[in-house]
mmCIF file of C-alpha atoms in Angstrom:
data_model
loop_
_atom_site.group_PDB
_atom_site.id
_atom_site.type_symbol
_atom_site.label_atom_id
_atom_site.label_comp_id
_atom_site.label_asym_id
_atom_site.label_seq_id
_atom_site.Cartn_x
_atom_site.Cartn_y
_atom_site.Cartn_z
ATOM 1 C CA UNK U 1 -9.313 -26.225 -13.590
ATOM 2 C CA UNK U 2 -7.538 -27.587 -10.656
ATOM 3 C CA UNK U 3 -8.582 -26.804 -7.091
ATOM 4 C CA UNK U 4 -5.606 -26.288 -4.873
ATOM 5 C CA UNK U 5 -5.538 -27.454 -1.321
ATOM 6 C CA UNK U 6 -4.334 -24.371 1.057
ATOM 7 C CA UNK U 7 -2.862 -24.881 4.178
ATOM 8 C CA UNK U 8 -3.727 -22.613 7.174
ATOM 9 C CA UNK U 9 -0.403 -20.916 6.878
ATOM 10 C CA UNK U 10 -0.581 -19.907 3.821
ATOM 11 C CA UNK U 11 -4.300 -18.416 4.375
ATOM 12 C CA UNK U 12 -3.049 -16.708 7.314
ATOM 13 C CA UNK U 13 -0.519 -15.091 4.913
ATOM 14 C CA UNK U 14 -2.849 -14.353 2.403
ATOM 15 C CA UNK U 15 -4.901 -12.600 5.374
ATOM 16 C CA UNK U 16 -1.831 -10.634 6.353
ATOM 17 C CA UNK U 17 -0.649 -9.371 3.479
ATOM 18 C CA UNK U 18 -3.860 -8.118 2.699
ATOM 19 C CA UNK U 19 -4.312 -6.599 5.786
ATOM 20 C CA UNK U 20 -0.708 -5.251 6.656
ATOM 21 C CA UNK U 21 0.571 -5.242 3.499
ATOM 22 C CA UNK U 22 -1.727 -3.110 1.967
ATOM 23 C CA UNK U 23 -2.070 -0.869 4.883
ATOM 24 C CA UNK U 24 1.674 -0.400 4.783
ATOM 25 C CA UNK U 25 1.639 0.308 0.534
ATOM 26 C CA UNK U 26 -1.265 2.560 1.472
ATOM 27 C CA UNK U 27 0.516 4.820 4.154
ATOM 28 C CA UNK U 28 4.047 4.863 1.659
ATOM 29 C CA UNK U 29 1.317 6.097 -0.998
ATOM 30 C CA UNK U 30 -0.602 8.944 1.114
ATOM 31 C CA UNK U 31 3.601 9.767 1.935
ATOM 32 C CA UNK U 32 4.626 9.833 -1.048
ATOM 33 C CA UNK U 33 1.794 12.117 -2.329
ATOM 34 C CA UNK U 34 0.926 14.546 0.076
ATOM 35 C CA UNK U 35 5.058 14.915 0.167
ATOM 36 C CA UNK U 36 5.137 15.360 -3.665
ATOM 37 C CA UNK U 37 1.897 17.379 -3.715
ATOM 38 C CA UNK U 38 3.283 19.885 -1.106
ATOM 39 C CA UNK U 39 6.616 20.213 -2.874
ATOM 40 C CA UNK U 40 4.769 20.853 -6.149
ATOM 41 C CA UNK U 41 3.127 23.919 -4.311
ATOM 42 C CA UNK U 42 -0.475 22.365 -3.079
ATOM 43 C CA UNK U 43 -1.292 23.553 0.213
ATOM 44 C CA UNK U 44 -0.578 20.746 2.568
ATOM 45 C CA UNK U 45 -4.296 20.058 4.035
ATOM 46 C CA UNK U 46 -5.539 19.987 0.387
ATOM 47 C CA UNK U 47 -2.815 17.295 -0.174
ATOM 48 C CA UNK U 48 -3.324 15.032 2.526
ATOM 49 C CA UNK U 49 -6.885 15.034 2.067
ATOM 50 C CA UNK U 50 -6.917 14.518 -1.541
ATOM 51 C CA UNK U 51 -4.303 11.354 -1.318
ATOM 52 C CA UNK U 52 -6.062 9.958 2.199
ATOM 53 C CA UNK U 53 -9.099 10.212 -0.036
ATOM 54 C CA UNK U 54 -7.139 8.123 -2.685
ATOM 55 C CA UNK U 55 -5.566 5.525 -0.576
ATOM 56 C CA UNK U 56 -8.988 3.926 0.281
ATOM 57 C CA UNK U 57 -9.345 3.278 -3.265
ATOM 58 C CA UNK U 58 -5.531 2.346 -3.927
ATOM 59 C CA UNK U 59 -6.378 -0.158 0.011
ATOM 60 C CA UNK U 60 -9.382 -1.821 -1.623
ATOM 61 C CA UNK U 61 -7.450 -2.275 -5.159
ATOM 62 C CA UNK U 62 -4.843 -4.282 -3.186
ATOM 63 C CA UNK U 63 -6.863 -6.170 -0.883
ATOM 64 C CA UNK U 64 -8.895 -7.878 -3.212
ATOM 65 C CA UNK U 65 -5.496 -8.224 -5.427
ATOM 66 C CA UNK U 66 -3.537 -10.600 -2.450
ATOM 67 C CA UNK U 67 -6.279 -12.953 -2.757
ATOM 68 C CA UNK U 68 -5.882 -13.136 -6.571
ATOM 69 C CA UNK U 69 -2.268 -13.140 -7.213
ATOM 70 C CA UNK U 70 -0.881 -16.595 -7.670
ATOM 71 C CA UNK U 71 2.031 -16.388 -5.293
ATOM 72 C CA UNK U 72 1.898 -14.780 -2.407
ATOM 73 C CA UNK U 73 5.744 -13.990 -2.027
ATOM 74 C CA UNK U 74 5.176 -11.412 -4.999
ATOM 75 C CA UNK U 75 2.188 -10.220 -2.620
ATOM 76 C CA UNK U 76 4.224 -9.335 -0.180
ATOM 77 C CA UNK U 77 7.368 -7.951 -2.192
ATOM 78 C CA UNK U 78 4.966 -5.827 -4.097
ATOM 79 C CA UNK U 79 2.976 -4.777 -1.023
ATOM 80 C CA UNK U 80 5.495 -3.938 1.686
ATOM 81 C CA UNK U 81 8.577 -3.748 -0.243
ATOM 82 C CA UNK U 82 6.849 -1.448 -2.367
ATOM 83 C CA UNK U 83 5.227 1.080 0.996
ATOM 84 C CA UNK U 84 8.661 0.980 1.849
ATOM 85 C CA UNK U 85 9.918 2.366 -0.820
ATOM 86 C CA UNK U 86 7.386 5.231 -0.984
ATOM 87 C CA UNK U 87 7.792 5.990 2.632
ATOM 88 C CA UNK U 88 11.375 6.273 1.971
ATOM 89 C CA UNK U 89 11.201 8.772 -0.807
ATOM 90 C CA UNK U 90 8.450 10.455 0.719
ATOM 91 C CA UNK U 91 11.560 10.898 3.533
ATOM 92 C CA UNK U 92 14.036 12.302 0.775
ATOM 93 C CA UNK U 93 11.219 14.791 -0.500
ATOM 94 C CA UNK U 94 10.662 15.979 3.092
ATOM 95 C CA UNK U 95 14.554 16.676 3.973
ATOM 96 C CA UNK U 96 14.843 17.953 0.511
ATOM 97 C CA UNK U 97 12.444 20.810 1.476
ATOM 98 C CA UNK U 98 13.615 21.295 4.908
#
C-alpha cells in the first residue's frame, strides 16, 4: 500500500462533490421518482414522501462513495452529470402529463 499525498484542491473537490454533487443526484432522484410514481398513478404526497424518504439513504450512499472512488472526475460525472439527467427526464415525464 502506497499513501498518496493530496493537495488541498483536490480535498476541496472531494468535499464538494460530496456535498453538491450528491445533493444535486439526490434532488434529480426525488424528480425522477415522485414524477414516475405520480404518472404510474400514486397519489402525489405519497410519492414525494416515499422518494424524499429514499434520497437520504441514496445522499448518504454517495457521500461516503466520493471519498472512496479513486478519481474524482468520475465523482463528479457520475454525481452531477447523472442529477442532471434525472432532473431532465423527470422534466419530460412532467410535460408528458401536462
Amino acid at each position: 500500500m502506497s499513501t498518496a499525498i493530496v493537495s488541498p484542491a483536490q480535498r476541496l473537490s472531494r468535499i464538494a462533490a460530496a456535498l453538491l454533487g450528491g445533493y444535486v443526484f439526490a434532488w434529480g432522484f426525488i424528480a425522477l421518482g415522485v414524477a414516475a410514481a405520480f404518472a404510474a398513478g400514486m397519489p402525489f404526497h405519497d410519492a414525494e414522501h416515499l422518494f424524499s424518504l429514499l434520497a437520504f439513504l441514496l445522499y448518504l450512499v454517495t457521500f461516503l462513495w466520493s471519498f472512496a472512488a479513486r478519481d474524482s472526475r468520475r465523482v463528479w460525472l457520475v454525481l452531477a452529470g447523472g442529477g442532471a439527467l434525472m432532473a431532465a427526464l423527470a422534466s419530460l415525464i412532467q410535460h408528458a402529463l401536462v
